[in-house]
mmCIF file of C-alpha atoms in Angstrom:
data_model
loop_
_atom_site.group_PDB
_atom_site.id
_atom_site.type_symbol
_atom_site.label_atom_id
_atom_site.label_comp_id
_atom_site.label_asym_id
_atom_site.label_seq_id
_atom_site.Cartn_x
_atom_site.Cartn_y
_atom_site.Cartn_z
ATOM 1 C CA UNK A 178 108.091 96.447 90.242
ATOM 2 C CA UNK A 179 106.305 95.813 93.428
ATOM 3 C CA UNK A 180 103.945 98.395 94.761
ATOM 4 C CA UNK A 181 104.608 99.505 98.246
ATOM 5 C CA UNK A 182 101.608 97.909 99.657
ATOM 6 C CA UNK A 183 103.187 94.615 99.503
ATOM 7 C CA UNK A 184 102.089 91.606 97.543
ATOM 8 C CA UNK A 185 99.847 90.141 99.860
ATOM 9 C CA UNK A 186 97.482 92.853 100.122
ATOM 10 C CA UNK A 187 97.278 93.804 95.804
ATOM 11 C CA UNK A 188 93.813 93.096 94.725
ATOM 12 C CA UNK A 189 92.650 93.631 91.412
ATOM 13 C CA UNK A 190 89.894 96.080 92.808
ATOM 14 C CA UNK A 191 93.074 98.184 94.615
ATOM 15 C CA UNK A 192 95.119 98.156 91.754
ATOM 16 C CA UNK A 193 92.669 99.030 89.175
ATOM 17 C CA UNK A 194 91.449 102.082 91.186
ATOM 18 C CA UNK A 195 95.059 102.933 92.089
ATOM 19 C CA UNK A 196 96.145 102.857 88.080
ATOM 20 C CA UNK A 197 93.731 104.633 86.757
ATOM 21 C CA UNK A 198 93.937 107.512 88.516
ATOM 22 C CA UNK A 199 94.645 110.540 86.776
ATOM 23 C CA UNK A 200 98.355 111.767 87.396
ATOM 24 C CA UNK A 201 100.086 114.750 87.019
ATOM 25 C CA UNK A 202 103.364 116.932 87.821
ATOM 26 C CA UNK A 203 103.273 119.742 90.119
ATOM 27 C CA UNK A 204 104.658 122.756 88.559
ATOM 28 C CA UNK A 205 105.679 123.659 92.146
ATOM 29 C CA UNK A 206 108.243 121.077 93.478
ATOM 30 C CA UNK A 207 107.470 118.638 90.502
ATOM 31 C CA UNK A 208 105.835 116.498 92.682
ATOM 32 C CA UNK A 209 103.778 113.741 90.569
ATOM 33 C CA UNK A 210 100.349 114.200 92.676
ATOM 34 C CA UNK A 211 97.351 111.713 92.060
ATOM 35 C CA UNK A 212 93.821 113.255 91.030
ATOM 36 C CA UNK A 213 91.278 111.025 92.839
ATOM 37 C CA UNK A 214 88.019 110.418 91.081
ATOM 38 C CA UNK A 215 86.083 107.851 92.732
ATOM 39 C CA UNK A 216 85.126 106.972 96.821
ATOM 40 C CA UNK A 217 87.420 104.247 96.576
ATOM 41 C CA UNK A 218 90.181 106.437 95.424
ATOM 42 C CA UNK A 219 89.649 109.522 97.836
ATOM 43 C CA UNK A 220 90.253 106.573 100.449
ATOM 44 C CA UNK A 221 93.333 105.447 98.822
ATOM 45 C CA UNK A 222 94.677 108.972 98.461
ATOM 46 C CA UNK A 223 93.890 110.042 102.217
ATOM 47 C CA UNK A 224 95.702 106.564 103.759
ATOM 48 C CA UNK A 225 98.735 107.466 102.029
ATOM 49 C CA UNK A 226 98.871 111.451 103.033
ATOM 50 C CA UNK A 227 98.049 109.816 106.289
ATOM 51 C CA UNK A 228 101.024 107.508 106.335
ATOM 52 C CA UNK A 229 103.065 110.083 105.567
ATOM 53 C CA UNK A 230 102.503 111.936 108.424
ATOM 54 C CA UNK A 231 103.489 109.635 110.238
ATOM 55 C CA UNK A 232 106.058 108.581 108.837
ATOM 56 C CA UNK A 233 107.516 111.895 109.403
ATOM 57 C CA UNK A 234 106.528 112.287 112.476
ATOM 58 C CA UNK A 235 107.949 109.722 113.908
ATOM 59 C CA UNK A 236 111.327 110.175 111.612
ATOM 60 C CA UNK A 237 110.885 107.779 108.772
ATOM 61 C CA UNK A 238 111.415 108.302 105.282
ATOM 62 C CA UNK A 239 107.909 109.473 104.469
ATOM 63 C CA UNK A 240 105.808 107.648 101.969
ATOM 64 C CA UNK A 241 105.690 107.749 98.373
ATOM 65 C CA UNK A 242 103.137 105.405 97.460
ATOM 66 C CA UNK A 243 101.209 108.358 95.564
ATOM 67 C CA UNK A 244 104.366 109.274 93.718
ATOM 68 C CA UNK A 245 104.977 105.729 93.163
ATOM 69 C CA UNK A 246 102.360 105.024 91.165
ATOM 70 C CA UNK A 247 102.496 108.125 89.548
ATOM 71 C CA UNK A 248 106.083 107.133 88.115
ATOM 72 C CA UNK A 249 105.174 103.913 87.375
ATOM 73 C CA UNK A 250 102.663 104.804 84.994
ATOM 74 C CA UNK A 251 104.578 107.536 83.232
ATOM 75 C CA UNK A 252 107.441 104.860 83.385
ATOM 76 C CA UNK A 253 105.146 102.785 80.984
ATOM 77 C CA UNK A 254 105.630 104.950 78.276
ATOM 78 C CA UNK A 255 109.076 103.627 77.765
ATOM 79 C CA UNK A 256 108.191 100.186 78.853
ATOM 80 C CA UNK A 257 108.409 97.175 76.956
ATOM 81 C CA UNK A 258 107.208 94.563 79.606
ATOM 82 C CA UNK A 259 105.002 95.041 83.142
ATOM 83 C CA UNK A 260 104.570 91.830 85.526
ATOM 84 C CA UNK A 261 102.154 92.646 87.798
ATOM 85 C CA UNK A 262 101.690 90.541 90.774
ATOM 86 C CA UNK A 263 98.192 89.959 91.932
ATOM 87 C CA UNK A 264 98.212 88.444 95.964
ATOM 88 C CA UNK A 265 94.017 88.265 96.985
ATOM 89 C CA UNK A 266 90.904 88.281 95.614
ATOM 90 C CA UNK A 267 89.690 89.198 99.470
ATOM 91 C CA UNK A 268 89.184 92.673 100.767
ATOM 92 C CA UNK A 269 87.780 94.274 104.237
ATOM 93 C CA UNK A 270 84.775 95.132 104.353
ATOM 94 C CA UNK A 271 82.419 97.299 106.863
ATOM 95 C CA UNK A 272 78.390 97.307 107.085
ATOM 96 C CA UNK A 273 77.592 100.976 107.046
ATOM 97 C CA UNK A 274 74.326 102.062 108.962
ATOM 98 C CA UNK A 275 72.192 101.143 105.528
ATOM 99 C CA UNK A 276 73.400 97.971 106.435
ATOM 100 C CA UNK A 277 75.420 97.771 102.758
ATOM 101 C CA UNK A 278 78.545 95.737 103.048
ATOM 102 C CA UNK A 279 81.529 98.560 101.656
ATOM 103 C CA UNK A 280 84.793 97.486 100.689
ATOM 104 C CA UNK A 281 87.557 99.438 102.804
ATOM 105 C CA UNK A 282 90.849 100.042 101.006
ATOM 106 C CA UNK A 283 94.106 99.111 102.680
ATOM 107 C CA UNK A 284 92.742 96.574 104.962
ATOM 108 C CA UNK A 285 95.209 96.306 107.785
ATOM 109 C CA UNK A 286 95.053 99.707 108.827
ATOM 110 C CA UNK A 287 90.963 98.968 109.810
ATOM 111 C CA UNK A 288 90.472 99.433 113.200
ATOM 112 C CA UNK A 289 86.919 98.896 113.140
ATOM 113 C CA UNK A 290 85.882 95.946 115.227
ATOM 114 C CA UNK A 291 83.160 95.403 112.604
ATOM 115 C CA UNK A 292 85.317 94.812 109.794
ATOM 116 C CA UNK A 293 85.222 91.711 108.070
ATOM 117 C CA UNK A 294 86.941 89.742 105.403
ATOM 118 C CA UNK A 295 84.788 88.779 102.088
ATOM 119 C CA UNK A 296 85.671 87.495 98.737
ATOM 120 C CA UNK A 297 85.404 89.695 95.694
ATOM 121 C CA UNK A 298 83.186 88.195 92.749
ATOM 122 C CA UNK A 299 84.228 87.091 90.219
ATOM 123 C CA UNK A 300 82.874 89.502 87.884
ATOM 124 C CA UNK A 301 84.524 92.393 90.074
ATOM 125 C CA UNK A 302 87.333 90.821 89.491
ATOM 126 C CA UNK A 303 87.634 90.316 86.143
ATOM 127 C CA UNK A 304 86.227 93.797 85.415
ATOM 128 C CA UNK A 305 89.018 95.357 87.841
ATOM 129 C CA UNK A 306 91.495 93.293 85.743
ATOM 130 C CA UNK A 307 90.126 94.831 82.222
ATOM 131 C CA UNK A 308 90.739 98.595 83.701
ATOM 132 C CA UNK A 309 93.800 98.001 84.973
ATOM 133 C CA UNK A 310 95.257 96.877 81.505
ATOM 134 C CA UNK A 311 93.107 99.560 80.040
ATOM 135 C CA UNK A 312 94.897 101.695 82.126
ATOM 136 C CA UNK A 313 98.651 100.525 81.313
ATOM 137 C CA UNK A 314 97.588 100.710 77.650
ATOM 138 C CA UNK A 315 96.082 103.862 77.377
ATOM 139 C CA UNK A 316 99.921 105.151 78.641
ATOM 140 C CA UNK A 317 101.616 102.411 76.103
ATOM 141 C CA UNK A 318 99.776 100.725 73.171
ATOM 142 C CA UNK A 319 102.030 98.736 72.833
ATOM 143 C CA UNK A 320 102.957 97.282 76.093
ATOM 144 C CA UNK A 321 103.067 93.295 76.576
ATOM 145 C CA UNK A 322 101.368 92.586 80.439
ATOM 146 C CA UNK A 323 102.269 89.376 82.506
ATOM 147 C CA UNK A 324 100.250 88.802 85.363
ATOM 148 C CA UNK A 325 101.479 86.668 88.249
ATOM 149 C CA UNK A 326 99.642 85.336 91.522
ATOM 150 C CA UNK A 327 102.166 85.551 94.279
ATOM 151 C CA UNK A 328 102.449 82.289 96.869
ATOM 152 C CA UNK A 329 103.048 84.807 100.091
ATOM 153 C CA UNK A 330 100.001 83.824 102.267
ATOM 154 C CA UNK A 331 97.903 86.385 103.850
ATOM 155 C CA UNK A 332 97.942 87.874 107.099
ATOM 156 C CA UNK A 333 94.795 87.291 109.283
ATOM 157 C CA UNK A 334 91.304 86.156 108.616
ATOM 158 C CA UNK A 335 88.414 88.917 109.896
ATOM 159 C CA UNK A 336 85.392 87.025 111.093
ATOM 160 C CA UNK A 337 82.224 87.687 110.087
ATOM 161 C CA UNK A 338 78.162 85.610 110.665
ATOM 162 C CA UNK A 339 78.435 85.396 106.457
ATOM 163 C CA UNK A 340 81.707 83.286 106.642
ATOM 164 C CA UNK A 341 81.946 82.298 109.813
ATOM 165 C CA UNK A 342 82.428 78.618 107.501
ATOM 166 C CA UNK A 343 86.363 79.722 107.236
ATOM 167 C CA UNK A 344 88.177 78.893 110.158
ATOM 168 C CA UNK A 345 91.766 79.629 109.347
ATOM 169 C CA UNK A 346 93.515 82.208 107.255
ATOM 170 C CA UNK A 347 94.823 79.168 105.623
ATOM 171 C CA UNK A 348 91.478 78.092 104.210
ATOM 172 C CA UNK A 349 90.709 81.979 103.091
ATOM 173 C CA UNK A 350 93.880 81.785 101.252
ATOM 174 C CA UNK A 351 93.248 79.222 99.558
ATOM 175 C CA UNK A 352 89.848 80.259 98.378
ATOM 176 C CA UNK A 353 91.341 83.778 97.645
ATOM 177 C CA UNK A 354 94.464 82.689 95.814
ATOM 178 C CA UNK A 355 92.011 79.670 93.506
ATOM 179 C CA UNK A 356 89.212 82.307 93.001
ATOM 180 C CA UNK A 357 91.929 85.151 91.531
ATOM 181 C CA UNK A 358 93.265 82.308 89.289
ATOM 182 C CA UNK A 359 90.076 81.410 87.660
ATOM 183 C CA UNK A 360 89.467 85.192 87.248
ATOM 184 C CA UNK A 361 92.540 85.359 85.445
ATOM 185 C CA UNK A 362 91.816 82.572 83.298
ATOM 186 C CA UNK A 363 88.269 83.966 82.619
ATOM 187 C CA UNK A 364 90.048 87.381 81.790
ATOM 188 C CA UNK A 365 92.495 85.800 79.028
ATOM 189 C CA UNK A 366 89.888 83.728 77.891
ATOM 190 C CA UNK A 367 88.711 87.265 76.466
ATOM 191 C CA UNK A 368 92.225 87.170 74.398
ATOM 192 C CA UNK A 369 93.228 90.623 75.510
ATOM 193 C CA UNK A 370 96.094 91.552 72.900
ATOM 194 C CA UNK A 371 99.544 91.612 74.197
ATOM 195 C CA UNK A 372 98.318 89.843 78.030
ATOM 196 C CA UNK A 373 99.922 86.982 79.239
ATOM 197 C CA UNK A 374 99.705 84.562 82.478
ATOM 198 C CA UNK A 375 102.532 83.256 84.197
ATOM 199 C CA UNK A 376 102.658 80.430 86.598
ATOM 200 C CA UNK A 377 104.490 81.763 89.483
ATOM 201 C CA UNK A 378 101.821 80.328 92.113
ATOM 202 C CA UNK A 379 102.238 77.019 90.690
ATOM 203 C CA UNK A 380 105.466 76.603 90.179
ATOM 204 C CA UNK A 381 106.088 77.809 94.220
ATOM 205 C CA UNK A 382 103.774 76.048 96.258
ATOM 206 C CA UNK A 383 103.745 73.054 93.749
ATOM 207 C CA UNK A 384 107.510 72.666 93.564
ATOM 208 C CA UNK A 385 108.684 74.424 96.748
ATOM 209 C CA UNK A 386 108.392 71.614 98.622
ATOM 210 C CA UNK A 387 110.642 69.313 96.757
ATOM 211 C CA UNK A 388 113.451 71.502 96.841
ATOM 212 C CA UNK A 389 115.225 72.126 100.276
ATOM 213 C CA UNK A 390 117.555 74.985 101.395
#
């Protein structure tokens, strides 16, 4: 299952906010419709009613990202497995007129000049990791989790005066992609039952290169 987002943009913060939401059928088009609780996920649910209006109003299939992840978790219940593929541990950020740096979902639909990219910490990310398998488990007990790290690259690299030190996306990919893995490992070193790690990012950009075609 990949979320609609794409894999380059799923941060533990977005997933963990977009999972735990509180889902439900609507009695009147059964409709699974997502019951935002937090900031973060009013944001979340606005971009995608958003999209959708565009996408029908330019003729597109409109988006289901809501519904999505509304079947997804009810498809737990009858789930053995979920591999969930983590792609940044970097997020967009904006400094409001307090001056505090917020974290702005869905990153590449920012059109403020003043956003910036940032890395989460680590503690955010391991946290966002615990609710999002708190999440999955509170739909199936029982379900085994594998977490992946996928190798696609991110897009683009906001500058900002705090780390105006990276000069390349390259370089923030990097950082991203080693900072998610040691959240990861801190995470399982917590020996959550039933979660597992597999080596996708390795095996890719290790490997890869050795292989052509």
């Amino acid at each position: 299952y990949v979320h609609p987002h794409g894999e380059a943009q799923n941060s533990p913060l977005l997933n963990a906010e977009i999972f735990s939401m509180p889902y439900s059928i609507s009695l009147t088009d059964n409709a699974l419709r997502a019951s935002p609780q937090t900031p973060h996920q009013i944001a979340i649910t606005d971009y995608w009613r958003q999209q959708r209006s565009r996408d029908l109003a330019s003729g597109h299939p409109p988006t289901t990202m809501e519904e999505e992840a509304g079947i997804f978790m009810t498809r737990l219940i009858l789930s053995k497995l979920v591999i969930v593929t983590l792609g940044t541990s970097a997020g967009v950020f904006v400094d409001s007129t307090e001056g505090e740096k917020v974290w702005t979902p869905y990153n590449w639909d920012v059109k403020n000049g003043n956003a910036y990219h940032s890395l989460f910490s680590e503690d955010e990310l391991v946290s966002s990791l615990g609710r999002m398998v708190d999440s999955f488990k509170s739909a199936n007990p029982e379900i085994l989790i594998v977490f992946t790290i996928s190798p696609i690259p991110l897009r683009g690299l906001l500058r900002h005066p705090d780390t105006s030190h990276i000069q390349s996306p390259i370089e923030l990919d990097f950082l991203s992609k080693s900072k998610l893995r040691l959240a990861l490992h801190e995470f399982l070193l917590s020996s959550p039952e039933n979660v597992h790690y597999f080596p996708s990012l390795e095996i890719i950009r290790s490997l890869g290169p050795a292989f052509k075609n």
